[in-house]
GROMACS .gro file of C-alpha atoms in nm:
model
  313
    1UNK     CA    1  -5.164  -2.124  -7.032
    2UNK     CA    2  -5.408  -2.329  -6.823
    3UNK     CA    3  -5.299  -2.507  -6.505
    4UNK     CA    4  -5.344  -2.839  -6.685
    5UNK     CA    5  -5.126  -2.735  -6.979
    6UNK     CA    6  -4.862  -2.597  -6.742
    7UNK     CA    7  -4.858  -2.927  -6.552
    8UNK     CA    8  -4.810  -3.126  -6.874
    9UNK     CA    9  -4.524  -2.897  -6.971
   10UNK     CA   10  -4.363  -2.948  -6.628
   11UNK     CA   11  -4.384  -3.325  -6.677
   12UNK     CA   12  -4.205  -3.302  -7.010
   13UNK     CA   13  -3.957  -3.022  -6.944
   14UNK     CA   14  -3.889  -3.019  -6.568
   15UNK     CA   15  -3.916  -3.394  -6.501
   16UNK     CA   16  -3.823  -3.566  -6.829
   17UNK     CA   17  -3.591  -3.292  -6.963
   18UNK     CA   18  -3.743  -3.333  -7.310
   19UNK     CA   19  -3.558  -3.160  -7.591
   20UNK     CA   20  -3.712  -3.040  -7.918
   21UNK     CA   21  -3.504  -3.284  -8.124
   22UNK     CA   22  -3.631  -3.593  -7.940
   23UNK     CA   23  -3.896  -3.850  -8.028
   24UNK     CA   24  -4.171  -3.861  -7.765
   25UNK     CA   25  -4.413  -4.153  -7.727
   26UNK     CA   26  -4.732  -4.121  -7.522
   27UNK     CA   27  -4.898  -4.455  -7.441
   28UNK     CA   28  -5.261  -4.434  -7.330
   29UNK     CA   29  -5.585  -4.632  -7.334
   30UNK     CA   30  -5.943  -4.509  -7.388
   31UNK     CA   31  -6.015  -4.392  -7.030
   32UNK     CA   32  -5.686  -4.201  -7.023
   33UNK     CA   33  -5.712  -4.044  -7.368
   34UNK     CA   34  -5.767  -3.685  -7.238
   35UNK     CA   35  -5.435  -3.679  -7.053
   36UNK     CA   36  -5.263  -3.859  -7.341
   37UNK     CA   37  -5.382  -3.596  -7.587
   38UNK     CA   38  -5.282  -3.312  -7.353
   39UNK     CA   39  -4.931  -3.453  -7.316
   40UNK     CA   40  -4.892  -3.489  -7.693
   41UNK     CA   41  -5.008  -3.131  -7.741
   42UNK     CA   42  -4.757  -3.010  -7.482
   43UNK     CA   43  -4.478  -3.216  -7.640
   44UNK     CA   44  -4.547  -3.078  -7.985
   45UNK     CA   45  -4.557  -2.725  -7.844
   46UNK     CA   46  -4.192  -2.758  -7.742
   47UNK     CA   47  -4.098  -2.884  -8.088
   48UNK     CA   48  -4.080  -3.262  -8.048
   49UNK     CA   49  -4.199  -3.534  -8.283
   50UNK     CA   50  -4.469  -3.665  -8.049
   51UNK     CA   51  -4.690  -3.968  -8.117
   52UNK     CA   52  -4.993  -4.092  -7.922
   53UNK     CA   53  -5.043  -4.470  -7.919
   54UNK     CA   54  -5.371  -4.595  -7.777
   55UNK     CA   55  -5.402  -4.958  -7.669
   56UNK     CA   56  -5.677  -5.153  -7.499
   57UNK     CA   57  -5.686  -5.125  -7.122
   58UNK     CA   58  -5.475  -5.396  -6.958
   59UNK     CA   59  -5.637  -5.648  -6.722
   60UNK     CA   60  -5.419  -5.546  -6.427
   61UNK     CA   61  -5.118  -5.351  -6.307
   62UNK     CA   62  -4.796  -5.499  -6.443
   63UNK     CA   63  -4.959  -5.671  -6.741
   64UNK     CA   64  -4.750  -5.626  -7.056
   65UNK     CA   65  -4.855  -5.392  -7.338
   66UNK     CA   66  -4.890  -5.531  -7.694
   67UNK     CA   67  -4.560  -5.623  -7.859
   68UNK     CA   68  -4.573  -5.341  -8.111
   69UNK     CA   69  -4.633  -5.089  -7.833
   70UNK     CA   70  -4.337  -5.235  -7.642
   71UNK     CA   71  -4.125  -5.199  -7.956
   72UNK     CA   72  -4.226  -4.835  -7.992
   73UNK     CA   73  -4.129  -4.772  -7.629
   74UNK     CA   74  -3.781  -4.914  -7.690
   75UNK     CA   75  -3.740  -4.692  -7.998
   76UNK     CA   76  -3.833  -4.367  -7.820
   77UNK     CA   77  -3.620  -4.122  -7.628
   78UNK     CA   78  -3.904  -4.017  -7.396
   79UNK     CA   79  -4.208  -4.223  -7.295
   80UNK     CA   80  -4.506  -4.098  -7.096
   81UNK     CA   81  -4.758  -4.366  -7.002
   82UNK     CA   82  -5.092  -4.227  -6.876
   83UNK     CA   83  -5.265  -4.567  -6.869
   84UNK     CA   84  -5.545  -4.711  -6.658
   85UNK     CA   85  -5.320  -4.992  -6.535
   86UNK     CA   86  -4.957  -4.927  -6.449
   87UNK     CA   87  -4.680  -5.026  -6.689
   88UNK     CA   88  -4.418  -4.962  -6.420
   89UNK     CA   89  -4.343  -5.326  -6.343
   90UNK     CA   90  -4.344  -5.459  -6.700
   91UNK     CA   91  -4.065  -5.603  -6.912
   92UNK     CA   92  -4.157  -5.348  -7.180
   93UNK     CA   93  -4.082  -5.057  -6.948
   94UNK     CA   94  -3.755  -5.212  -6.831
   95UNK     CA   95  -3.646  -5.281  -7.190
   96UNK     CA   96  -3.715  -4.919  -7.287
   97UNK     CA   97  -3.505  -4.792  -6.997
   98UNK     CA   98  -3.225  -5.033  -7.081
   99UNK     CA   99  -3.210  -4.869  -7.424
  100UNK     CA  100  -3.183  -4.526  -7.262
  101UNK     CA  101  -3.546  -4.411  -7.276
  102UNK     CA  102  -3.668  -4.181  -6.999
  103UNK     CA  103  -4.004  -4.314  -6.883
  104UNK     CA  104  -4.281  -4.160  -6.673
  105UNK     CA  105  -4.559  -4.396  -6.564
  106UNK     CA  106  -4.885  -4.216  -6.482
  107UNK     CA  107  -5.156  -4.477  -6.411
  108UNK     CA  108  -5.509  -4.337  -6.374
  109UNK     CA  109  -5.372  -3.984  -6.342
  110UNK     CA  110  -5.625  -3.719  -6.444
  111UNK     CA  111  -5.554  -3.370  -6.571
  112UNK     CA  112  -5.703  -3.231  -6.249
  113UNK     CA  113  -5.479  -3.449  -6.031
  114UNK     CA  114  -5.171  -3.362  -6.233
  115UNK     CA  115  -5.240  -2.989  -6.208
  116UNK     CA  116  -5.290  -3.019  -5.830
  117UNK     CA  117  -4.988  -3.234  -5.744
  118UNK     CA  118  -4.745  -3.055  -5.973
  119UNK     CA  119  -4.803  -2.732  -5.779
  120UNK     CA  120  -4.592  -2.866  -5.492
  121UNK     CA  121  -4.247  -2.722  -5.426
  122UNK     CA  122  -4.048  -2.977  -5.628
  123UNK     CA  123  -3.724  -2.912  -5.441
  124UNK     CA  124  -3.884  -2.975  -5.101
  125UNK     CA  125  -4.068  -3.286  -5.222
  126UNK     CA  126  -3.736  -3.419  -5.349
  127UNK     CA  127  -3.548  -3.329  -5.029
  128UNK     CA  128  -3.798  -3.521  -4.819
  129UNK     CA  129  -3.789  -3.819  -5.059
  130UNK     CA  130  -3.411  -3.841  -5.041
  131UNK     CA  131  -3.414  -3.807  -4.662
  132UNK     CA  132  -3.657  -4.099  -4.636
  133UNK     CA  133  -3.458  -4.308  -4.886
  134UNK     CA  134  -3.133  -4.243  -4.697
  135UNK     CA  135  -3.292  -4.341  -4.365
  136UNK     CA  136  -3.422  -4.664  -4.517
  137UNK     CA  137  -3.086  -4.746  -4.674
  138UNK     CA  138  -2.905  -4.707  -4.344
  139UNK     CA  139  -3.159  -4.914  -4.151
  140UNK     CA  140  -3.206  -5.283  -4.080
  141UNK     CA  141  -3.560  -5.309  -3.943
  142UNK     CA  142  -3.876  -5.102  -3.978
  143UNK     CA  143  -4.181  -5.110  -3.755
  144UNK     CA  144  -4.506  -4.947  -3.867
  145UNK     CA  145  -4.789  -4.886  -3.619
  146UNK     CA  146  -5.108  -4.683  -3.628
  147UNK     CA  147  -5.408  -4.597  -3.414
  148UNK     CA  148  -5.611  -4.787  -3.673
  149UNK     CA  149  -5.451  -5.115  -3.563
  150UNK     CA  150  -5.145  -5.159  -3.784
  151UNK     CA  151  -4.846  -5.325  -3.619
  152UNK     CA  152  -4.602  -5.479  -3.864
  153UNK     CA  153  -4.226  -5.535  -3.867
  154UNK     CA  154  -4.022  -5.554  -4.187
  155UNK     CA  155  -3.655  -5.639  -4.245
  156UNK     CA  156  -3.475  -5.401  -4.483
  157UNK     CA  157  -3.123  -5.517  -4.405
  158UNK     CA  158  -2.898  -5.493  -4.709
  159UNK     CA  159  -3.160  -5.321  -4.923
  160UNK     CA  160  -3.133  -4.969  -5.067
  161UNK     CA  161  -3.395  -4.699  -5.039
  162UNK     CA  162  -3.503  -4.514  -5.352
  163UNK     CA  163  -3.612  -4.150  -5.378
  164UNK     CA  164  -3.904  -4.087  -5.611
  165UNK     CA  165  -3.807  -3.724  -5.662
  166UNK     CA  166  -3.950  -3.650  -6.007
  167UNK     CA  167  -3.608  -3.615  -6.171
  168UNK     CA  168  -3.622  -3.836  -6.481
  169UNK     CA  169  -3.362  -3.648  -6.680
  170UNK     CA  170  -3.086  -3.912  -6.699
  171UNK     CA  171  -3.082  -4.173  -6.977
  172UNK     CA  172  -3.269  -4.483  -6.861
  173UNK     CA  173  -3.453  -4.298  -6.584
  174UNK     CA  174  -3.791  -4.423  -6.469
  175UNK     CA  175  -4.047  -4.305  -6.216
  176UNK     CA  176  -4.410  -4.251  -6.139
  177UNK     CA  177  -4.563  -3.907  -6.175
  178UNK     CA  178  -4.683  -3.732  -5.970
  179UNK     CA  179  -4.369  -3.784  -5.765
  180UNK     CA  180  -4.310  -3.776  -5.393
  181UNK     CA  181  -4.200  -4.076  -5.189
  182UNK     CA  182  -3.905  -4.266  -5.049
  183UNK     CA  183  -3.941  -4.643  -5.079
  184UNK     CA  184  -3.764  -4.977  -5.046
  185UNK     CA  185  -3.811  -5.346  -5.121
  186UNK     CA  186  -3.821  -5.528  -4.784
  187UNK     CA  187  -3.638  -5.858  -4.749
  188UNK     CA  188  -3.863  -6.136  -4.876
  189UNK     CA  189  -4.005  -6.387  -4.628
  190UNK     CA  190  -3.940  -6.181  -4.315
  191UNK     CA  191  -4.233  -5.939  -4.272
  192UNK     CA  192  -4.461  -6.019  -3.978
  193UNK     CA  193  -4.769  -5.848  -3.837
  194UNK     CA  194  -5.109  -5.693  -3.899
  195UNK     CA  195  -5.173  -5.414  -4.149
  196UNK     CA  196  -5.485  -5.199  -4.154
  197UNK     CA  197  -5.501  -5.025  -4.490
  198UNK     CA  198  -5.750  -4.757  -4.388
  199UNK     CA  199  -5.642  -4.546  -4.684
  200UNK     CA  200  -5.785  -4.812  -4.916
  201UNK     CA  201  -6.144  -4.722  -4.823
  202UNK     CA  202  -6.186  -4.474  -5.109
  203UNK     CA  203  -6.044  -4.722  -5.358
  204UNK     CA  204  -6.203  -5.048  -5.240
  205UNK     CA  205  -6.506  -4.912  -5.054
  206UNK     CA  206  -6.380  -5.032  -4.715
  207UNK     CA  207  -6.050  -5.071  -4.529
  208UNK     CA  208  -5.841  -5.379  -4.610
  209UNK     CA  209  -5.694  -5.568  -4.312
  210UNK     CA  210  -5.421  -5.825  -4.370
  211UNK     CA  211  -5.233  -6.065  -4.143
  212UNK     CA  212  -4.878  -6.112  -4.271
  213UNK     CA  213  -4.664  -6.413  -4.182
  214UNK     CA  214  -4.316  -6.482  -4.318
  215UNK     CA  215  -4.354  -6.220  -4.587
  216UNK     CA  216  -4.696  -6.319  -4.722
  217UNK     CA  217  -5.049  -6.206  -4.646
  218UNK     CA  218  -5.194  -6.533  -4.516
  219UNK     CA  219  -5.525  -6.425  -4.362
  220UNK     CA  220  -5.771  -6.140  -4.387
  221UNK     CA  221  -5.969  -5.990  -4.103
  222UNK     CA  222  -6.136  -5.770  -4.361
  223UNK     CA  223  -6.147  -5.794  -4.741
  224UNK     CA  224  -6.496  -5.678  -4.830
  225UNK     CA  225  -6.438  -5.683  -5.206
  226UNK     CA  226  -6.260  -6.018  -5.224
  227UNK     CA  227  -5.951  -5.848  -5.361
  228UNK     CA  228  -5.707  -6.103  -5.220
  229UNK     CA  229  -5.892  -6.408  -5.349
  230UNK     CA  230  -5.931  -6.266  -5.698
  231UNK     CA  231  -5.566  -6.156  -5.708
  232UNK     CA  232  -5.434  -6.498  -5.609
  233UNK     CA  233  -5.668  -6.664  -5.858
  234UNK     CA  234  -5.531  -6.445  -6.136
  235UNK     CA  235  -5.160  -6.438  -6.047
  236UNK     CA  236  -5.075  -6.697  -5.782
  237UNK     CA  237  -4.947  -6.679  -5.424
  238UNK     CA  238  -4.656  -6.444  -5.498
  239UNK     CA  239  -4.908  -6.168  -5.573
  240UNK     CA  240  -4.962  -6.153  -5.194
  241UNK     CA  241  -4.591  -6.125  -5.106
  242UNK     CA  242  -4.493  -5.803  -4.932
  243UNK     CA  243  -4.309  -5.611  -5.204
  244UNK     CA  244  -4.259  -5.251  -5.095
  245UNK     CA  245  -4.263  -5.004  -4.810
  246UNK     CA  246  -4.289  -4.634  -4.892
  247UNK     CA  247  -4.345  -4.300  -4.720
  248UNK     CA  248  -4.520  -4.012  -4.899
  249UNK     CA  249  -4.349  -3.672  -4.930
  250UNK     CA  250  -4.577  -3.460  -5.153
  251UNK     CA  251  -4.771  -3.200  -4.952
  252UNK     CA  252  -4.990  -3.108  -5.252
  253UNK     CA  253  -5.122  -3.463  -5.291
  254UNK     CA  254  -5.456  -3.551  -5.131
  255UNK     CA  255  -5.633  -3.878  -5.056
  256UNK     CA  256  -5.835  -3.924  -5.374
  257UNK     CA  257  -5.894  -4.297  -5.409
  258UNK     CA  258  -5.625  -4.325  -5.676
  259UNK     CA  259  -5.324  -4.493  -5.521
  260UNK     CA  260  -5.076  -4.317  -5.750
  261UNK     CA  261  -5.168  -3.996  -5.565
  262UNK     CA  262  -5.266  -4.150  -5.230
  263UNK     CA  263  -4.923  -4.308  -5.178
  264UNK     CA  264  -4.758  -3.969  -5.230
  265UNK     CA  265  -4.959  -3.788  -4.959
  266UNK     CA  266  -4.714  -3.641  -4.710
  267UNK     CA  267  -4.695  -3.850  -4.393
  268UNK     CA  268  -4.870  -4.162  -4.519
  269UNK     CA  269  -4.719  -4.509  -4.550
  270UNK     CA  270  -4.794  -4.751  -4.829
  271UNK     CA  271  -4.711  -5.117  -4.852
  272UNK     CA  272  -4.740  -5.316  -5.171
  273UNK     CA  273  -4.800  -5.679  -5.259
  274UNK     CA  274  -4.650  -5.858  -5.558
  275UNK     CA  275  -4.362  -5.778  -5.792
  276UNK     CA  276  -4.055  -5.592  -5.669
  277UNK     CA  277  -3.766  -5.727  -5.874
  278UNK     CA  278  -3.733  -5.403  -6.071
  279UNK     CA  279  -3.633  -5.201  -5.761
  280UNK     CA  280  -3.416  -5.432  -5.554
  281UNK     CA  281  -3.635  -5.729  -5.460
  282UNK     CA  282  -3.658  -6.085  -5.590
  283UNK     CA  283  -4.032  -6.142  -5.640
  284UNK     CA  284  -4.143  -6.170  -6.003
  285UNK     CA  285  -4.515  -6.174  -6.072
  286UNK     CA  286  -4.742  -5.983  -6.312
  287UNK     CA  287  -4.906  -5.787  -6.030
  288UNK     CA  288  -4.811  -5.498  -5.803
  289UNK     CA  289  -5.076  -5.347  -5.577
  290UNK     CA  290  -5.016  -5.065  -5.328
  291UNK     CA  291  -5.239  -4.976  -5.033
  292UNK     CA  292  -5.211  -4.687  -4.786
  293UNK     CA  293  -5.194  -4.665  -4.406
  294UNK     CA  294  -5.311  -4.332  -4.260
  295UNK     CA  295  -5.144  -4.140  -3.973
  296UNK     CA  296  -4.879  -4.408  -3.911
  297UNK     CA  297  -4.580  -4.406  -3.681
  298UNK     CA  298  -4.265  -4.548  -3.838
  299UNK     CA  299  -3.949  -4.642  -3.653
  300UNK     CA  300  -3.624  -4.750  -3.819
  301UNK     CA  301  -3.398  -4.943  -3.583
  302UNK     CA  302  -3.589  -4.791  -3.291
  303UNK     CA  303  -3.574  -4.428  -3.409
  304UNK     CA  304  -3.895  -4.251  -3.511
  305UNK     CA  305  -3.894  -4.106  -3.862
  306UNK     CA  306  -4.271  -4.058  -3.879
  307UNK     CA  307  -4.493  -3.985  -3.579
  308UNK     CA  308  -4.869  -4.024  -3.630
  309UNK     CA  309  -4.837  -3.897  -3.985
  310UNK     CA  310  -4.584  -3.619  -3.913
  311UNK     CA  311  -4.256  -3.660  -4.100
  312UNK     CA  312  -3.958  -3.598  -3.872
  313UNK     CA  313  -3.687  -3.592  -4.138
   0.00000   0.00000   0.00000
């Protein structure tokens, strides 16, 4: 068995706990067809009734799939979504989970990336993710700083941290794969500071530097691609609301320019703009964009949990 085939089997068996009697739906689009086909092959190899549905690429992360694809998701026991744009923050994904489907979102994930990241020690990745989530849950305020110039303070009072540990075995489970982070939805309207997303250089071609006031990015010291302007034009002001804070826990992940892997890199921090109502926040908008801060220091209520990219938990 190749590394790629083994990784697909781990997704289905180890993460999604797929059983031979279950219906499996793989949702892909043309750029992601190779991974979609590999997942269907792996699903059929374990005896499932697996179907590949290919749709047109969505215009952005969080944009809904076609209605008939959404209906197929609701009707399936297991859904894997290797799409170019994430379906994580869609009503279709939430509806499927509400009906008991176990869903893995895998935006822009390649076979090579999957084979690499799934080699990590799953138990240790999960331990770190839960340690981060527990620290966030017990905290009230987070400060993130970096040598690159980040200095931002976020309120997390009353919010619960979530461990992205790769365990999607329970009915209604949902997560991104590859796994490996602890994250939280900060309190809306209370984030203040400056964020230097130096990890965005591979994705956008240059670092992204945002000034955040009262929970929204209000000014840009650097936005070489015009990302912020185009995002607001497409989705409105709430697309620039601070939505998420996460810490990566996967030591097999590398900075690749694909945020689904970049945000999992051990010792990085990512902050997201846009929708967060599906994981404890109140912002609803058809956009969710994550960007990465490299070698950060993170303090929760004055206690360091990450020191210049070294996880202390």
